[in-house]
Amino acid sequence: MFSSLTICAFLVAGVIAVDPLVNVDYAQYLGTARPGGVTDWLGIRYAAPPLGDLRFAAPQDPLVVDGVQIADKHGLICVSTPGDPNDTATSEDCLFLDVYAPSSATPASKLPVYFFIQGGGFSTNSNANYNGTGLIDASGMGIVVVNFNYRVGPYGFLASQEVVEGGSLNNGLWDQRKAMEWVQKYITQFGGDPGHVVMGGDSAGAASITYHLTAYGGRDDGLFHAVAAESQTFSTLLTPELSQYQYNNLVLRAGCAGAPSSLACLRNLSTAELQSININTASPGAQYAPLYMYGPTLDDALVPDFTYRLFAEGKFIRVPAIFGDDTNEGTIFVYNTTNSIGDSDAFIQAQFPYLTVQQLATINSMYPETNDSFPAAPNAGKYWRQASNAYGELRYICPGIFISETLVAAGISGSWNYHYNVEDPTQVAEGYGVPHTVEVNAIWGPQYVSGTPPASYLTTNAQVVPVMQGYWTSFIRSFNPNPYRYPGSAEWETWGAYQRLLVQGNGTAMETVPQDQQARCAYLLSIGVEIRQ
């Protein structure tokens, strides 16, 4: 514990640098000034613990706490679906954020802010605790980085009539907005500029970007000013009525069917009890459970319509934007035992249950069996590539191309798209090619991610790290990936005539989206609203 003399030393009048001791009205947090010139504050509460009656409810303001809180440990991450009931690394009490800032910054610095939304299919916090030091270093000590946890699974996205009446829909998205509101209130004290916030994210985090762009039909609440989305995903959107089966199945497993209030009964379960029954179940008509069952719900407010339709109708916030994808988006998701066209169709239909048999037949004709995209993994099913290619374009690549095209059509000059094709020898040999969101290792720096990066990012592919960090930090600083890009990297031209940046291990260049991919995406776009994307 710190003496009163030590604490007073932090607070003396005339100190203008960003102080490791920061007062955010409801608490005082003491960060850590690291030797490399970056100060971090870890485990800051941005909302009240979502426990008891706040389970399945919108986030509330954080509680006032006395004394200095030592902000040197990450908060526990949010419990996942499915998840081990005894996992001590996760908790329902998980609404924490981390801030990284140059130690030399001052409250008057007004540095650009990178606000990162992690992925995880709205079922897990899969990019928790990424360290912003690498990005700050790459920016020349010119930005502030914020990352955070948000509720997932039923805790963040349970939907039914009971939840409408006694709780709140889309709590995971509301958590994200609560964190954005926190940035608006307090980031100046860390050296950041609340008027210059770039919202980034990967996978479900990139999907979240699309939901915030189209929230309330495109109402701009001033929470962000540019976006950078990696592997954006358009998933199936249900109403509370269509989600009722998910709620009912959870109630049945919990033994709450006979309770006076099934919602109150679910709230009375301990976390371990709820986690023991927190599983995915098949959608009506599907052969088996999807990879991700819970997710954002149509609520006529924050999520007012299908994502495809909202963008097509121009109901989105106009800001500079990066969207992009990896070559082999589907490989980590599709079961590598997929050995027949029936296996392939069953997988895709489990993820998109509103696909018709006729639509699946058309998709099958566009994605024939092929093993020539990269070496086959040992014992892999012969339709693994076919299903992976179809799923990757249906869920990820084509939505990204569509958004970039739509932004330009709406008059946004700052619209950029990328194709990431940096091959790791091990991933290629295993049959995964260049898989979903692998570029996070280059953007953050392989030593700063919380998972295990591909080994080549520290050796033969190390040169791609400064290239991606150059583009990203340039965009964060200037809303344009070019002014501060890494020397020798290609100028990243804005989207137009299907032009996007190709990133490979041996360099960067502009490329045109191949005609056959354009044609496939045109069809998948045409059925997007029908399959509730």
XYZ file of C-alpha atoms in Angstrom:
533
model
C 0.000 0.000 0.000
C 1.184 3.513 -0.719
C 1.811 6.069 2.024
C -0.128 9.320 2.048
C 3.118 11.126 1.248
C 3.622 8.979 -1.873
C 0.074 9.526 -3.056
C 0.300 13.256 -2.450
C 3.486 13.316 -4.518
C 1.458 12.028 -7.466
C -1.117 14.769 -7.013
C 1.038 17.842 -6.420
C -0.002 20.967 -8.257
C 1.878 21.740 -11.420
C 2.325 18.144 -12.599
C 1.389 18.191 -16.287
C 2.462 14.743 -17.488
C -0.013 11.905 -17.559
C 0.243 10.636 -14.017
C 0.301 6.929 -13.159
C -2.345 7.828 -10.575
C -5.545 8.755 -12.419
C -8.845 9.807 -10.876
C -11.883 8.715 -12.895
C -14.466 10.140 -10.470
C -15.626 6.811 -9.116
C -12.140 5.465 -8.347
C -8.429 6.216 -8.406
C -6.286 3.857 -10.473
C -2.522 3.627 -10.176
C -0.897 2.438 -13.400
C 2.631 1.260 -14.127
C 5.219 3.273 -16.060
C 7.227 0.688 -17.997
C 10.914 1.076 -18.864
C 10.201 1.347 -22.602
C 8.250 4.571 -22.229
C 4.676 3.254 -22.087
C 2.432 3.443 -19.034
C -0.399 0.950 -18.647
C -3.455 0.800 -16.457
C -4.845 -2.724 -16.300
C -8.178 -3.922 -14.981
C -10.097 -0.628 -14.831
C -13.794 -1.139 -14.206
C -15.913 0.626 -16.777
C -19.279 -0.704 -15.542
C -20.795 -2.235 -12.439
C -20.388 -6.003 -11.958
C -23.225 -7.548 -14.037
C -24.304 -9.894 -11.254
C -27.591 -10.764 -9.559
C -30.406 -8.720 -11.055
C -27.906 -7.223 -13.532
C -27.431 -10.615 -15.182
C -29.133 -10.305 -18.610
C -29.482 -6.533 -18.007
C -27.889 -3.496 -19.627
C -24.595 -2.334 -18.114
C -24.750 0.185 -15.291
C -22.293 2.823 -14.112
C -19.338 1.504 -12.105
C -19.640 1.655 -8.337
C -17.719 4.236 -6.330
C -14.766 2.733 -4.450
C -12.468 4.361 -1.906
C -8.705 4.261 -1.860
C -6.159 3.757 -4.592
C -6.761 0.773 -6.867
C -3.529 -0.797 -8.079
C -4.086 -1.244 -11.829
C -1.342 -3.761 -12.553
C -3.386 -6.890 -13.331
C -5.851 -7.638 -16.124
C -9.421 -8.176 -15.026
C -10.871 -11.648 -15.432
C -12.326 -12.232 -18.906
C -16.006 -12.956 -19.484
C -17.342 -16.495 -19.237
C -17.759 -18.215 -22.576
C -20.132 -20.563 -24.394
C -19.464 -23.374 -23.876
C -17.167 -22.995 -20.884
C -15.684 -24.922 -18.002
C -17.746 -24.190 -14.864
C -14.520 -24.307 -12.854
C -12.456 -22.002 -15.085
C -10.719 -19.545 -12.746
C -9.558 -17.287 -15.614
C -13.135 -16.247 -16.415
C -15.921 -14.620 -14.441
C -19.264 -12.918 -14.812
C -17.608 -9.972 -13.065
C -15.597 -9.133 -16.165
C -16.367 -5.614 -17.371
C -12.818 -4.298 -17.284
C -10.671 -2.339 -19.696
C -6.951 -1.636 -20.125
C -5.360 1.634 -21.221
C -1.874 2.006 -22.729
C -0.368 5.456 -23.248
C 3.045 7.027 -23.830
C 4.528 7.920 -20.452
C 5.476 11.291 -21.910
C 1.896 12.234 -22.784
C 0.084 15.006 -20.980
C -3.604 15.766 -20.503
C -3.132 18.365 -23.235
C -1.562 15.893 -25.698
C -4.888 14.903 -27.259
C -3.385 11.786 -28.839
C -5.447 9.669 -31.256
C -7.142 6.729 -29.544
C -7.324 3.171 -30.858
C -10.336 1.477 -29.280
C -10.153 -2.258 -30.002
C -13.112 -4.684 -29.849
C -11.944 -8.268 -29.561
C -13.467 -11.202 -31.416
C -14.752 -14.581 -30.351
C -17.991 -15.204 -32.224
C -19.942 -13.397 -29.484
C -19.312 -16.586 -27.509
C -15.907 -15.923 -25.958
C -13.362 -13.145 -25.384
C -10.794 -14.529 -27.799
C -8.365 -11.578 -28.003
C -8.320 -10.565 -24.360
C -5.419 -8.655 -22.839
C -3.591 -7.677 -26.016
C -0.743 -5.332 -25.117
C -0.856 -1.936 -26.848
C 2.862 -1.257 -26.398
C 3.828 -2.486 -29.874
C 1.332 -0.207 -31.614
C 2.361 2.770 -29.505
C 6.021 2.135 -30.306
C 5.202 1.826 -34.016
C 3.325 5.131 -33.898
C 6.344 6.984 -32.530
C 4.668 7.319 -29.143
C 1.773 9.043 -30.876
C -1.375 7.128 -29.858
C -3.317 5.744 -26.884
C -4.666 2.169 -26.985
C -7.753 0.844 -25.177
C -8.978 -2.739 -25.107
C -11.659 -4.337 -22.965
C -13.916 -7.290 -22.198
C -17.607 -7.527 -22.991
C -20.268 -10.103 -22.152
C -20.804 -12.968 -24.572
C -23.020 -16.045 -24.865
C -26.314 -15.822 -22.968
C -24.821 -13.278 -20.563
C -24.455 -10.856 -23.445
C -27.001 -12.014 -26.006
C -29.849 -14.029 -24.496
C -33.079 -13.139 -26.291
C -36.733 -14.026 -25.742
C -39.990 -12.393 -24.762
C -39.021 -12.850 -21.116
C -35.760 -10.992 -21.667
C -37.576 -8.194 -23.508
C -39.920 -7.782 -20.559
C -37.513 -8.312 -17.681
C -34.014 -7.706 -18.978
C -32.248 -6.214 -21.965
C -31.339 -7.393 -25.452
C -27.855 -7.097 -26.954
C -26.073 -6.501 -23.669
C -22.706 -7.360 -25.206
C -23.142 -4.481 -27.660
C -24.299 -2.227 -24.851
C -21.165 -3.158 -22.912
C -19.134 -2.011 -25.910
C -20.957 1.303 -26.046
C -20.523 1.695 -22.297
C -16.765 1.326 -22.795
C -16.883 3.859 -25.641
C -18.759 6.283 -23.392
C -16.077 5.730 -20.748
C -13.464 6.762 -23.314
C -15.395 9.928 -24.058
C -15.504 10.828 -20.365
C -12.037 9.922 -19.186
C -9.484 9.311 -21.944
C -8.178 12.896 -21.823
C -6.695 12.122 -18.409
C -4.580 9.405 -20.048
C -3.401 11.699 -22.851
C -6.033 10.732 -25.416
C -8.383 12.754 -27.579
C -12.090 11.846 -27.235
C -12.639 13.647 -30.535
C -10.276 11.298 -32.405
C -11.238 7.700 -31.695
C -10.614 4.923 -34.193
C -12.738 1.863 -33.453
C -10.948 -1.334 -34.443
C -11.875 -4.970 -34.134
C -11.485 -8.449 -35.544
C -14.076 -11.117 -36.350
C -17.000 -10.588 -33.937
C -15.263 -7.360 -32.961
C -15.348 -6.308 -36.619
C -18.982 -7.406 -36.797
C -19.564 -5.167 -33.786
C -18.153 -2.292 -35.807
C -20.849 -2.844 -38.435
C -23.527 -2.860 -35.721
C -22.261 0.418 -34.267
C -22.030 1.968 -37.725
C -25.687 1.072 -38.358
C -27.005 1.534 -34.794
C -30.358 3.284 -34.749
C -30.227 3.322 -38.534
C -26.961 5.281 -38.628
C -27.410 7.768 -35.785
C -24.047 9.351 -34.958
C -23.583 9.742 -31.200
C -19.981 10.899 -31.582
C -18.454 7.811 -29.979
C -15.944 7.127 -32.788
C -14.580 8.857 -35.858
C -13.099 6.099 -38.071
C -13.136 2.287 -38.144
C -10.671 -0.500 -38.966
C -12.313 -3.919 -39.283
C -10.491 -7.232 -39.708
C -12.537 -10.166 -41.016
C -15.940 -8.569 -40.495
C -18.669 -11.170 -40.282
C -22.336 -11.109 -41.275
C -24.078 -13.756 -39.194
C -27.732 -14.784 -38.939
C -29.889 -12.178 -37.205
C -32.947 -13.356 -35.302
C -35.786 -11.564 -33.556
C -36.602 -12.274 -29.890
C -39.445 -14.462 -31.132
C -37.162 -16.526 -33.360
C -34.638 -16.766 -30.513
C -37.216 -18.126 -28.088
C -36.086 -21.717 -28.625
C -32.629 -20.822 -27.276
C -34.139 -19.379 -24.099
C -36.586 -22.259 -23.681
C -33.843 -24.854 -24.031
C -31.759 -23.059 -21.398
C -34.746 -22.883 -19.050
C -35.426 -26.605 -19.475
C -31.817 -27.553 -18.773
C -31.815 -25.303 -15.703
C -34.934 -26.900 -14.260
C -36.655 -23.508 -14.297
C -39.689 -24.470 -16.387
C -41.996 -24.562 -13.381
C -40.716 -21.413 -11.704
C -43.033 -18.404 -11.283
C -40.470 -16.422 -13.254
C -38.113 -18.396 -15.446
C -35.881 -15.332 -15.865
C -35.588 -14.855 -12.110
C -34.827 -18.559 -11.794
C -31.977 -18.233 -14.311
C -30.668 -15.209 -12.421
C -30.636 -17.173 -9.178
C -28.290 -19.811 -10.567
C -24.654 -19.556 -9.606
C -22.215 -18.926 -12.428
C -20.973 -22.516 -12.161
C -24.547 -23.847 -12.329
C -25.349 -21.753 -15.384
C -22.060 -22.639 -17.050
C -22.732 -26.347 -16.596
C -25.754 -26.010 -18.929
C -24.416 -23.240 -21.162
C -24.101 -25.085 -24.462
C -25.013 -24.517 -28.097
C -28.086 -26.258 -29.454
C -29.206 -26.820 -33.035
C -31.349 -24.244 -34.769
C -34.776 -25.496 -35.869
C -34.258 -27.563 -39.021
C -30.462 -27.803 -38.682
C -28.580 -31.099 -38.444
C -26.472 -30.030 -35.467
C -25.541 -27.038 -33.322
C -23.809 -24.059 -34.914
C -20.352 -22.926 -33.923
C -21.876 -19.790 -32.415
C -25.493 -19.797 -31.319
C -25.796 -16.541 -29.394
C -25.297 -13.186 -31.043
C -26.880 -9.791 -31.700
C -30.650 -9.729 -32.006
C -32.976 -7.521 -34.035
C -34.374 -5.118 -31.444
C -35.809 -2.235 -33.544
C -33.314 0.133 -31.925
C -29.613 -0.614 -31.620
C -29.964 -3.365 -34.251
C -32.954 -2.186 -36.284
C -32.636 -4.371 -39.401
C -30.452 -6.853 -41.276
C -26.900 -5.633 -41.793
C -27.025 -6.023 -45.579
C -30.237 -4.016 -45.806
C -29.068 -1.206 -43.525
C -25.909 -0.658 -45.548
C -27.770 -0.976 -48.855
C -30.239 1.691 -47.715
C -27.474 4.038 -46.577
C -28.395 3.780 -42.904
C -24.889 3.972 -41.490
C -22.478 6.539 -40.069
C -20.135 8.064 -42.652
C -16.540 7.731 -41.420
C -13.192 6.700 -42.957
C -12.978 2.910 -42.935
C -10.715 -0.081 -43.467
C -12.272 -3.483 -44.116
C -10.477 -6.634 -45.161
C -9.959 -10.357 -44.937
C -7.555 -13.277 -45.067
C -7.240 -15.648 -48.012
C -8.580 -18.740 -46.239
C -11.193 -17.374 -43.865
C -13.100 -20.628 -43.483
C -10.449 -23.231 -42.742
C -10.304 -22.919 -38.945
C -14.084 -23.238 -38.682
C -15.063 -26.049 -41.024
C -14.510 -29.559 -39.676
C -11.522 -31.014 -41.489
C -13.347 -34.343 -41.595
C -15.824 -32.869 -44.111
C -15.738 -35.613 -46.727
C -18.872 -35.249 -48.857
C -21.121 -32.606 -50.315
C -23.686 -33.631 -47.704
C -21.179 -32.948 -44.922
C -20.441 -29.579 -46.464
C -24.096 -28.599 -46.796
C -24.887 -29.732 -43.251
C -22.098 -27.568 -41.856
C -23.041 -24.449 -43.805
C -26.744 -24.885 -43.107
C -26.052 -25.290 -39.364
C -24.441 -21.837 -39.397
C -27.064 -20.296 -41.715
C -30.290 -22.201 -41.012
C -32.391 -20.072 -43.367
C -30.517 -21.230 -46.447
C -32.820 -23.140 -48.779
C -31.948 -26.367 -50.541
C -31.964 -24.488 -53.850
C -29.556 -21.851 -52.511
C -27.232 -24.557 -51.214
C -27.311 -26.209 -54.616
C -26.210 -22.949 -56.234
C -23.442 -22.521 -53.659
C -22.272 -26.069 -54.349
C -22.037 -25.298 -58.051
C -19.928 -22.200 -57.342
C -17.564 -24.019 -54.994
C -16.700 -27.382 -56.528
C -14.549 -29.887 -54.725
C -10.960 -28.713 -54.944
C -7.680 -29.395 -53.213
C -5.457 -27.072 -55.189
C -5.644 -23.931 -53.040
C -2.978 -25.171 -50.611
C -1.539 -28.543 -49.562
C -3.969 -31.012 -48.075
C -3.614 -31.796 -44.387
C -3.086 -35.470 -43.538
C -6.345 -37.406 -43.494
C -8.440 -34.310 -44.244
C -11.835 -34.841 -45.814
C -11.914 -34.106 -49.520
C -14.664 -31.472 -49.126
C -12.920 -29.509 -46.369
C -11.624 -26.958 -48.910
C -14.958 -26.698 -50.673
C -16.859 -25.974 -47.468
C -14.107 -23.680 -46.182
C -14.084 -21.611 -49.359
C -17.875 -21.281 -49.360
C -18.154 -20.457 -45.672
C -15.247 -18.017 -45.809
C -16.778 -15.953 -48.588
C -20.357 -16.236 -47.353
C -19.625 -15.047 -43.840
C -16.499 -12.908 -44.118
C -14.944 -11.961 -47.451
C -18.009 -10.988 -49.469
C -19.540 -8.851 -46.686
C -16.254 -6.921 -46.470
C -16.154 -6.322 -50.212
C -19.809 -5.258 -50.104
C -19.207 -2.716 -47.337
C -16.188 -1.166 -49.071
C -18.197 -0.832 -52.282
C -21.196 0.590 -50.408
C -19.122 3.227 -48.595
C -17.683 4.513 -51.859
C -21.132 4.574 -53.456
C -22.289 6.677 -50.496
C -19.611 9.261 -51.214
C -17.051 8.304 -48.569
C -13.657 8.948 -50.129
C -11.754 7.267 -47.294
C -12.621 3.612 -47.890
C -9.844 1.019 -48.022
C -9.907 -2.771 -48.353
C -7.177 -5.383 -47.959
C -6.472 -9.023 -48.785
C -4.032 -10.581 -46.313
C -2.048 -13.455 -47.823
C 1.035 -13.911 -45.612
C 1.710 -17.650 -45.471
C 3.099 -19.313 -42.358
C 4.802 -22.586 -43.373
C 3.286 -24.573 -40.510
C -0.254 -23.332 -41.112
C 0.067 -24.038 -44.830
C 1.407 -27.541 -44.187
C -1.511 -28.230 -41.849
C -3.947 -27.190 -44.566
C -5.148 -23.945 -42.995
C -3.531 -21.657 -45.547
C -3.776 -18.023 -44.413
C -6.506 -18.375 -41.790
C -9.055 -16.117 -40.165
C -7.649 -13.034 -38.346
C -4.030 -14.229 -38.457
C -3.035 -10.619 -39.213
C -3.655 -9.620 -35.581
C -0.166 -10.966 -34.914
C 1.323 -8.485 -37.370
C -0.826 -5.531 -36.328
C -0.190 -5.841 -32.593
C 3.238 -7.481 -32.865
C 3.658 -11.213 -32.162
C 5.135 -10.630 -28.714
C 2.121 -8.543 -27.653
C -0.796 -10.905 -28.362
C -2.150 -13.144 -25.616
C -2.225 -16.292 -27.769
C 0.583 -18.153 -29.502
C 1.564 -16.434 -32.763
C 2.730 -18.397 -35.808
C 6.462 -18.992 -35.369
C 7.299 -17.348 -38.687
C 6.104 -13.954 -37.426
C 9.251 -13.917 -35.302
C 11.496 -15.141 -38.122
C 10.826 -15.396 -41.871
C 7.625 -13.290 -41.775
C 8.915 -10.739 -39.251
C 9.143 -8.112 -41.987
C 5.357 -7.977 -42.335
C 4.968 -6.675 -38.775
C 6.296 -3.122 -39.339
C 4.399 -2.971 -42.639
C 1.017 -3.730 -41.045
C 1.768 -1.599 -38.003
C 2.729 1.256 -40.318
C -0.582 1.153 -42.161
C -2.612 0.713 -38.969
C -0.930 3.409 -36.894
C -1.029 5.801 -39.847
C -4.779 5.245 -40.085
C -5.184 5.682 -36.335
C -3.208 8.921 -36.417
C -4.575 10.487 -39.616
C -7.648 8.468 -40.737
C -5.504 7.461 -43.727
C -3.183 4.418 -43.892
C -0.628 6.152 -46.130
C 0.979 9.262 -44.577
C 2.945 7.325 -41.934
C 3.180 3.962 -43.646
C 6.358 1.894 -43.393
C 9.043 2.975 -45.877
C 8.962 0.878 -49.027
C 5.428 -0.397 -48.551
C 2.940 0.243 -51.336
C 0.628 3.217 -51.324
C -2.729 1.835 -50.277
C -5.200 3.182 -52.794
C -8.803 3.720 -51.850
C -11.450 1.270 -52.976
C -12.614 1.695 -56.528
C -13.125 -0.735 -59.409
C -12.625 -3.549 -56.890
C -9.077 -2.460 -56.028
C -7.673 -3.655 -52.701
C -4.278 -3.968 -51.020
C -2.600 -7.364 -51.268
C -0.309 -8.092 -48.306
C 2.143 -10.959 -48.784
C 5.338 -12.092 -47.139
C 7.425 -10.609 -49.934
C 5.734 -7.215 -50.023
C 2.562 -5.249 -50.677
C 0.829 -4.195 -53.886
C -2.596 -3.245 -55.150
C -4.687 -5.968 -56.803
C -8.087 -6.310 -58.405
C -10.613 -8.676 -56.857
C -10.723 -11.638 -59.292
C -13.755 -11.778 -61.567
C -14.806 -15.195 -60.295
C -14.783 -13.950 -56.683
C -16.766 -10.883 -57.722
C -19.354 -13.164 -59.352
C -19.655 -15.430 -56.310
C -20.001 -12.435 -54.012
C -22.702 -10.964 -56.249
C -24.793 -14.090 -55.742
C -24.150 -14.291 -51.998
C -25.093 -10.632 -51.654
C -28.315 -11.287 -53.544
C -29.475 -13.823 -50.935
C -28.098 -11.986 -47.888
C -31.372 -10.583 -46.595
C -33.210 -13.842 -47.358
C -30.843 -15.756 -45.076
C -31.109 -13.005 -42.443
C -27.610 -11.530 -42.650
